[in-house]
Structure formats: C-alpha cells, structure tokens
Amino acid sequence: SQKIEQNSEALNIQEGKTATLTCNYTNYSPAYLQWYRQDPGRGPVFLLLIRENEKEKRKERLKVTFDTTLKQSLFHITASQPADSATYLCGPEDKLIFGAGTRLAVHP
Amino acid sequence: ETGVTQTPRHLVMGMTNKKSLKCEQHLGHNAMYWYKQSAKKPLELMFVYNFKEQTENNSVPSRFSPECPNSSHLFLHLHTLQPEDSALYLCASSREGPEASSYEQYFGPGTRLTVT
C-alpha cells in the first residue's frame, strides 16, 4: 500500500544548528511533495512545495530537497530557533495521505 | 489566519447526541476536505468535495455525514458517535484543476471533539 513515512522520534537540536527532517514514500510516485508546520492544537500551515523535477527549493531559512531515486524528501531549517519548535508534516499532491509528522524541539 | 474558519473550536457530546461541525473558506478555493487527527497518528482523510461534488469518501462510518451546500461551506454532521471518534477534526481547502498555479492546502484551526 502507499505510504508516507516520517521519523516518529522527536528531533532535539541546539539553537543555531541545522535541523534535518526526513520524508520517505513507498509504493508511490508523487508529482510533488508539500511540507507543513503544525503547532499543538492548531491546523497545519503550508511551508513549501517541491516538484519531482526540482532538486531543491528554498524559502528564507528553509530548504527542501526531492530525490526520486531514493524516494525521499529532506526538509532543512538552518540557524534554528526555539520558535521553530513544532511538528512538521509532509504529504503528496493528492492530499489523500500524510506522514505522521516529526516533532522538532529547538533548545536555547 | 489561514482564511479557513471552523466552529465550534471545542465540542463535548454524548454518544446519543447529534451535532454538526462547520467549516467556511474565503479563499475562492474549489476543493474542501475533512480530516481526522488522533493523537500520534497521521492525518486521516475522511471526505473530499470538488465544486460541491463529493469525490472521495475514505471508508468513513455512516455516523459521519458530510454536506457541502456551496464551494465556501462544508459541514460534518455527527450522530451516535463512539468514544474512539474523539479527535481533532480539521477542515482544509485548496484550488484544484489545470488552471491552478499551486495546490497547497489551507487548514482551519480544527474542532477538538470529545465523545463521552
């Protein structure tokens, strides 16, 4: 069956470091992947979209890569701040499935 | 905010009650979605409406009944729910179709539902 998998373990990093989150997909060939941020008790907020023919996309301190060979997308936050602490979700264009999300905690 | 509103934000209901969740979007989108989010589980798609027509029903029990009277409004009618239906219910909208320049979803804040 089609799957979108993200690290279920929380990611703890020090302020100023780069956070890297992983999204792997199985039995799937998404035309694009989207990344969202979700804070506790709130709905997800769209961050970035990357198409299969784009290797990399950037927005301020955020960078997303898409490797169709590895069937993986990486989401990077550079110069991380405590305010970046949240759960980050990835999902394909059909919106039918999402990853469970990875919780990021940035410590001062 | 995102332009998608949901009411109520919190709801406690008994198993014999009937209630409705409301979602409204002011973004001119043509597609609207209901998702269920339980603790530590992925978002589960429940229903999709495109131009008011239901295009997806993800094997949702009949105790959940969606209604989409127009492209801006979406309802989820609830009756005889079970305690395991307690979750955060999220509404989202997007612009779909060949004329769309992007396909990201805009989510509402959600309704936290507790079934007692």
PDB file of N, CA, C and O in Angstrom, chain B residues 42-71:
ATOM      1  N   PRO B  42      -1.143   9.754  11.871  1.00  0.00           N
ATOM      2  CA  PRO B  42      -1.172  10.666  10.719  1.00  0.00           C
ATOM      3  C   PRO B  42      -2.571  11.243  10.515  1.00  0.00           C
ATOM      4  O   PRO B  42      -3.561  10.657  10.958  1.00  0.00           O
ATOM      5  N   LEU B  43      -2.603  12.346   9.820  1.00  0.00           N
ATOM      6  CA  LEU B  43      -3.881  12.875   9.371  1.00  0.00           C
ATOM      7  C   LEU B  43      -4.598  11.809   8.555  1.00  0.00           C
ATOM      8  O   LEU B  43      -4.007  11.195   7.662  1.00  0.00           O
ATOM      9  N   GLU B  44      -5.891  11.605   8.851  1.00  0.00           N
ATOM     10  CA  GLU B  44      -6.678  10.643   8.087  1.00  0.00           C
ATOM     11  C   GLU B  44      -7.690  11.408   7.258  1.00  0.00           C
ATOM     12  O   GLU B  44      -8.558  12.083   7.816  1.00  0.00           O
ATOM     13  N   LEU B  45      -7.573  11.290   5.948  1.00  0.00           N
ATOM     14  CA  LEU B  45      -8.553  11.941   5.091  1.00  0.00           C
ATOM     15  C   LEU B  45      -9.899  11.252   5.248  1.00  0.00           C
ATOM     16  O   LEU B  45      -9.986  10.019   5.226  1.00  0.00           O
ATOM     17  N   MET B  46     -10.969  12.056   5.397  1.00  0.00           N
ATOM     18  CA  MET B  46     -12.317  11.492   5.508  1.00  0.00           C
ATOM     19  C   MET B  46     -13.103  11.726   4.217  1.00  0.00           C
ATOM     20  O   MET B  46     -13.599  10.780   3.618  1.00  0.00           O
ATOM     21  N   PHE B  47     -13.229  12.971   3.832  1.00  0.00           N
ATOM     22  CA  PHE B  47     -14.046  13.313   2.659  1.00  0.00           C
ATOM     23  C   PHE B  47     -13.368  14.418   1.866  1.00  0.00           C
ATOM     24  O   PHE B  47     -12.682  15.254   2.415  1.00  0.00           O
ATOM     25  N   VAL B  48     -13.636  14.397   0.536  1.00  0.00           N
ATOM     26  CA  VAL B  48     -13.182  15.467  -0.340  1.00  0.00           C
ATOM     27  C   VAL B  48     -14.365  15.918  -1.181  1.00  0.00           C
ATOM     28  O   VAL B  48     -15.109  15.092  -1.706  1.00  0.00           O
ATOM     29  N   TYR B  49     -14.508  17.232  -1.304  1.00  0.00           N
ATOM     30  CA  TYR B  49     -15.510  17.813  -2.187  1.00  0.00           C
ATOM     31  C   TYR B  49     -14.799  18.709  -3.184  1.00  0.00           C
ATOM     32  O   TYR B  49     -13.933  19.488  -2.819  1.00  0.00           O
ATOM     33  N   ASN B  50     -15.184  18.576  -4.447  1.00  0.00           N
ATOM     34  CA  ASN B  50     -14.637  19.412  -5.504  1.00  0.00           C
ATOM     35  C   ASN B  50     -15.813  20.020  -6.255  1.00  0.00           C
ATOM     36  O   ASN B  50     -16.639  19.296  -6.810  1.00  0.00           O
ATOM     37  N   PHE B  51     -15.881  21.365  -6.251  1.00  0.00           N
ATOM     38  CA  PHE B  51     -17.032  22.058  -6.844  1.00  0.00           C
ATOM     39  C   PHE B  51     -18.345  21.473  -6.316  1.00  0.00           C
ATOM     40  O   PHE B  51     -19.261  21.163  -7.078  1.00  0.00           O
ATOM     41  N   LYS B  52     -18.401  21.301  -5.020  1.00  0.00           N
ATOM     42  CA  LYS B  52     -19.589  20.843  -4.275  1.00  0.00           C
ATOM     43  C   LYS B  52     -19.897  19.360  -4.461  1.00  0.00           C
ATOM     44  O   LYS B  52     -20.827  18.849  -3.833  1.00  0.00           O
ATOM     45  N   GLU B  53     -19.169  18.661  -5.297  1.00  0.00           N
ATOM     46  CA  GLU B  53     -19.435  17.245  -5.501  1.00  0.00           C
ATOM     47  C   GLU B  53     -18.445  16.403  -4.679  1.00  0.00           C
ATOM     48  O   GLU B  53     -17.236  16.669  -4.697  1.00  0.00           O
ATOM     49  N   GLN B  54     -18.961  15.404  -3.994  1.00  0.00           N
ATOM     50  CA  GLN B  54     -18.086  14.544  -3.208  1.00  0.00           C
ATOM     51  C   GLN B  54     -17.260  13.669  -4.149  1.00  0.00           C
ATOM     52  O   GLN B  54     -17.819  12.941  -4.969  1.00  0.00           O
ATOM     53  N   THR B  55     -15.950  13.766  -4.028  1.00  0.00           N
ATOM     54  CA  THR B  55     -15.075  12.987  -4.901  1.00  0.00           C
ATOM     55  C   THR B  55     -14.307  11.909  -4.146  1.00  0.00           C
ATOM     56  O   THR B  55     -13.636  11.087  -4.746  1.00  0.00           O
ATOM     57  N   GLU B  56     -14.385  11.953  -2.827  1.00  0.00           N
ATOM     58  CA  GLU B  56     -13.657  10.954  -2.046  1.00  0.00           C
ATOM     59  C   GLU B  56     -14.404  10.696  -0.750  1.00  0.00           C
ATOM     60  O   GLU B  56     -14.834  11.630  -0.068  1.00  0.00           O
ATOM     61  N   ASN B  57     -14.594   9.434  -0.435  1.00  0.00           N
ATOM     62  CA  ASN B  57     -15.139   9.020   0.852  1.00  0.00           C
ATOM     63  C   ASN B  57     -14.231   7.882   1.286  1.00  0.00           C
ATOM     64  O   ASN B  57     -14.280   6.780   0.730  1.00  0.00           O
ATOM     65  N   ASN B  58     -13.389   8.167   2.269  1.00  0.00           N
ATOM     66  CA  ASN B  58     -12.336   7.230   2.620  1.00  0.00           C
ATOM     67  C   ASN B  58     -12.826   6.181   3.607  1.00  0.00           C
ATOM     68  O   ASN B  58     -12.293   6.043   4.706  1.00  0.00           O
ATOM     69  N   SER B  59     -13.868   5.447   3.206  1.00  0.00           N
ATOM     70  CA  SER B  59     -14.426   4.372   4.047  1.00  0.00           C
ATOM     71  C   SER B  59     -14.797   4.872   5.438  1.00  0.00           C
ATOM     72  O   SER B  59     -14.457   4.236   6.442  1.00  0.00           O
ATOM     73  N   VAL B  60     -15.445   6.001   5.468  1.00  0.00           N
ATOM     74  CA  VAL B  60     -15.818   6.602   6.744  1.00  0.00           C
ATOM     75  C   VAL B  60     -17.159   6.022   7.216  1.00  0.00           C
ATOM     76  O   VAL B  60     -18.085   5.888   6.411  1.00  0.00           O
ATOM     77  N   PRO B  61     -17.277   5.696   8.504  1.00  0.00           N
ATOM     78  CA  PRO B  61     -18.552   5.159   9.010  1.00  0.00           C
ATOM     79  C   PRO B  61     -19.705   6.129   8.767  1.00  0.00           C
ATOM     80  O   PRO B  61     -19.512   7.359   8.776  1.00  0.00           O
ATOM     81  N   SER B  62     -20.890   5.571   8.612  1.00  0.00           N
ATOM     82  CA  SER B  62     -22.054   6.405   8.267  1.00  0.00           C
ATOM     83  C   SER B  62     -22.483   7.325   9.391  1.00  0.00           C
ATOM     84  O   SER B  62     -23.324   8.207   9.180  1.00  0.00           O
ATOM     85  N   ARG B  63     -21.956   7.168  10.590  1.00  0.00           N
ATOM     86  CA  ARG B  63     -22.289   8.092  11.680  1.00  0.00           C
ATOM     87  C   ARG B  63     -21.674   9.476  11.432  1.00  0.00           C
ATOM     88  O   ARG B  63     -21.977  10.433  12.125  1.00  0.00           O
ATOM     89  N   PHE B  64     -20.800   9.576  10.425  1.00  0.00           N
ATOM     90  CA  PHE B  64     -20.274  10.862   9.967  1.00  0.00           C
ATOM     91  C   PHE B  64     -20.914  11.154   8.615  1.00  0.00           C
ATOM     92  O   PHE B  64     -20.764  10.357   7.674  1.00  0.00           O
ATOM     93  N   SER B  65     -21.570  12.291   8.493  1.00  0.00           N
ATOM     94  CA  SER B  65     -22.277  12.616   7.260  1.00  0.00           C
ATOM     95  C   SER B  65     -21.873  14.008   6.795  1.00  0.00           C
ATOM     96  O   SER B  65     -22.177  14.995   7.467  1.00  0.00           O
ATOM     97  N   PRO B  66     -21.165  14.134   5.665  1.00  0.00           N
ATOM     98  CA  PRO B  66     -20.752  15.449   5.207  1.00  0.00           C
ATOM     99  C   PRO B  66     -21.833  16.125   4.367  1.00  0.00           C
ATOM    100  O   PRO B  66     -22.723  15.464   3.803  1.00  0.00           O
ATOM    101  N   GLU B  67     -21.731  17.451   4.317  1.00  0.00           N
ATOM    102  CA  GLU B  67     -22.629  18.232   3.474  1.00  0.00           C
ATOM    103  C   GLU B  67     -21.875  19.420   2.926  1.00  0.00           C
ATOM    104  O   GLU B  67     -21.165  20.098   3.679  1.00  0.00           O
ATOM    105  N   CYS B  68     -22.003  19.675   1.646  1.00  0.00           N
ATOM    106  CA  CYS B  68     -21.294  20.798   1.029  1.00  0.00           C
ATOM    107  C   CYS B  68     -22.293  21.588   0.182  1.00  0.00           C
ATOM    108  O   CYS B  68     -22.461  21.313  -1.010  1.00  0.00           O
ATOM    109  N   PRO B  69     -22.972  22.570   0.779  1.00  0.00           N
ATOM    110  CA  PRO B  69     -24.008  23.307   0.046  1.00  0.00           C
ATOM    111  C   PRO B  69     -23.452  24.228  -1.038  1.00  0.00           C
ATOM    112  O   PRO B  69     -24.156  24.511  -2.014  1.00  0.00           O
ATOM    113  N   ASN B  70     -22.222  24.680  -0.884  1.00  0.00           N
ATOM    114  CA  ASN B  70     -21.585  25.514  -1.898  1.00  0.00           C
ATOM    115  C   ASN B  70     -20.074  25.403  -1.711  1.00  0.00           C
ATOM    116  O   ASN B  70     -19.607  24.787  -0.749  1.00  0.00           O
ATOM    117  N   SER B  71     -19.319  26.013  -2.597  1.00  0.00           N
ATOM    118  CA  SER B  71     -17.858  25.834  -2.566  1.00  0.00           C
ATOM    119  C   SER B  71     -17.190  26.475  -1.365  1.00  0.00           C
ATOM    120  O   SER B  71     -16.023  26.217  -1.097  1.00  0.00           O
TER     121      SER B  71
END
